[in-house]
Coordinates of C-alpha atoms in Angstrom, one line a residue:
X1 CA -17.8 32.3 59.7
X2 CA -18.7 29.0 58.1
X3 CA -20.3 26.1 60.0
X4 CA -19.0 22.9 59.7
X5 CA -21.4 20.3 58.9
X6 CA -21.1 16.5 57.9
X7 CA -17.3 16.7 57.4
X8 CA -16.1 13.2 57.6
X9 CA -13.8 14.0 60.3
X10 CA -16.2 15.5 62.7
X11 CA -17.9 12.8 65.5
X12 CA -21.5 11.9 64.3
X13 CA -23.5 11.4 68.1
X14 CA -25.6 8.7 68.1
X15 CA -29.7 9.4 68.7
X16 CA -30.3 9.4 72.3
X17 CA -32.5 6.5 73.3
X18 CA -34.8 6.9 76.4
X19 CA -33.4 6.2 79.8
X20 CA -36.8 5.2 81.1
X21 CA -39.8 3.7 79.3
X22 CA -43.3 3.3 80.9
X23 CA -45.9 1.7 79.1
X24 CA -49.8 2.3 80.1
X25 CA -52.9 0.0 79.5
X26 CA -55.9 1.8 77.2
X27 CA -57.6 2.3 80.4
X28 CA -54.6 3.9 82.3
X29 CA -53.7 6.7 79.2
X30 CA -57.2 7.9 78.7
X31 CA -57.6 8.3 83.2
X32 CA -53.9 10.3 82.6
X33 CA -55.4 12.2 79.7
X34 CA -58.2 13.3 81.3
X35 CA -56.2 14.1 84.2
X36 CA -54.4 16.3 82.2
X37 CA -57.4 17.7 80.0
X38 CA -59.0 18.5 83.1
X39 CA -56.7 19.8 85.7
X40 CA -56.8 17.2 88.3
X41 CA -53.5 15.9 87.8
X42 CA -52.3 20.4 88.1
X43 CA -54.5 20.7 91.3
X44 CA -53.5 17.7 92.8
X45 CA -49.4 18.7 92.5
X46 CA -50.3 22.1 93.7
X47 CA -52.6 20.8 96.4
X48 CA -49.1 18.9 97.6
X49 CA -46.9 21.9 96.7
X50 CA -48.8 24.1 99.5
X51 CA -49.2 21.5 102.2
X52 CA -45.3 21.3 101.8
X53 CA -44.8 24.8 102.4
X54 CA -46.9 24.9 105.1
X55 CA -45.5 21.9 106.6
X56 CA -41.6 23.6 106.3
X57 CA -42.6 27.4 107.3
X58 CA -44.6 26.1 110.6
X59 CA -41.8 22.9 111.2
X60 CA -39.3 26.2 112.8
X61 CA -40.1 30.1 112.2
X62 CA -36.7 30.3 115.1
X63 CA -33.6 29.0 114.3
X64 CA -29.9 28.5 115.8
X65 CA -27.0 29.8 114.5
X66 CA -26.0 26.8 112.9
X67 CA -29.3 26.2 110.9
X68 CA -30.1 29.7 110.2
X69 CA -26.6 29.6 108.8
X70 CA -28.1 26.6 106.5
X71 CA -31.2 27.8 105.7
X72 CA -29.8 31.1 104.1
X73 CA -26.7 29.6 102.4
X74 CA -24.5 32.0 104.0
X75 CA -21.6 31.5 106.9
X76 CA -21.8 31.4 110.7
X77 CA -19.4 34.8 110.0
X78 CA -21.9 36.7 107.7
X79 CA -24.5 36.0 110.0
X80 CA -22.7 38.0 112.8
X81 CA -22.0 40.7 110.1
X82 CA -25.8 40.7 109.6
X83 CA -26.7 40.5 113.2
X84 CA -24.1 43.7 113.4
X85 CA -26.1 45.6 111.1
X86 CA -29.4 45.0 112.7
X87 CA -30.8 41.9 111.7
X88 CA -33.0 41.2 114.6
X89 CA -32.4 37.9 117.4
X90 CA -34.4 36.5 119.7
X91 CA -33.0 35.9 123.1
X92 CA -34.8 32.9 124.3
X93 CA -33.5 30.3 126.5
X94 CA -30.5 32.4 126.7
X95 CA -29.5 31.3 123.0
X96 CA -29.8 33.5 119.8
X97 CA -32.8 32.6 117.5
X98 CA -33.2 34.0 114.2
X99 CA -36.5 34.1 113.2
X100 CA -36.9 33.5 109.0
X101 CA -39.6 36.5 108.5
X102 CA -37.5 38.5 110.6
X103 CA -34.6 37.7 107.9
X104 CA -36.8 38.2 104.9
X105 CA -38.2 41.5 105.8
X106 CA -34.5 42.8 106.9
X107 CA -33.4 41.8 103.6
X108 CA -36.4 43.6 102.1
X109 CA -35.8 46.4 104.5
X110 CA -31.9 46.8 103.1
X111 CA -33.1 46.3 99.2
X112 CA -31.6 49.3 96.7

């Protein structure tokens, strides 16, 4: 099959213009450059990255029902199917937990 090009019936798009345009001294480029060039700028976003995850894993290995249910995308009532085949709960204060490594290794555990 053909493709169509140019035909004078066909909706030329105009060229995209930038949303957002940021404009740098001398001084500021050659600092971002060298950033670049040297790894800073990588080590510093990864630096970041980690304390984040750290941060997020510590902030609540336990969950509830309700934010378990959040934190793996998944319904209150696929959480009791889960918890029906096994996936392990912690009793405390007389309230099911579900602890997120106990989740990922269950998962791992039921892998094909």
């Amino acid at each position: 099959m053909k493709k169509l090009e140019n035909r004078p019936y066909q909706k030329q798009q105009p060229p995209q213009m930038p949303i957002v345009a940021v404009y740098f001294t001398d001084k500021q480029f050659e600092e971002i450059k060298q950033g670049v060039i040297d790894g800073t700028i990588d080590k510093l976003i990864r630096e970041i990255t980690r304390d984040e995850i750290k941060k997020y894993d510590l902030k609540a290995p336990y969950l509830n029902q309700k934010e378990f249910s959040e934190w793996i995308g998944e319904s209150v009532a696929t959480i009791k199917q889960l918890k029906a085949k096994g996936l392990p709960v912690s009793k405390a204060l007389n309230t099911d937990r579900y602890g997120k490594q106990s989740y990922i290794d269950f998962m791992r555990q039921h892998e094909r």
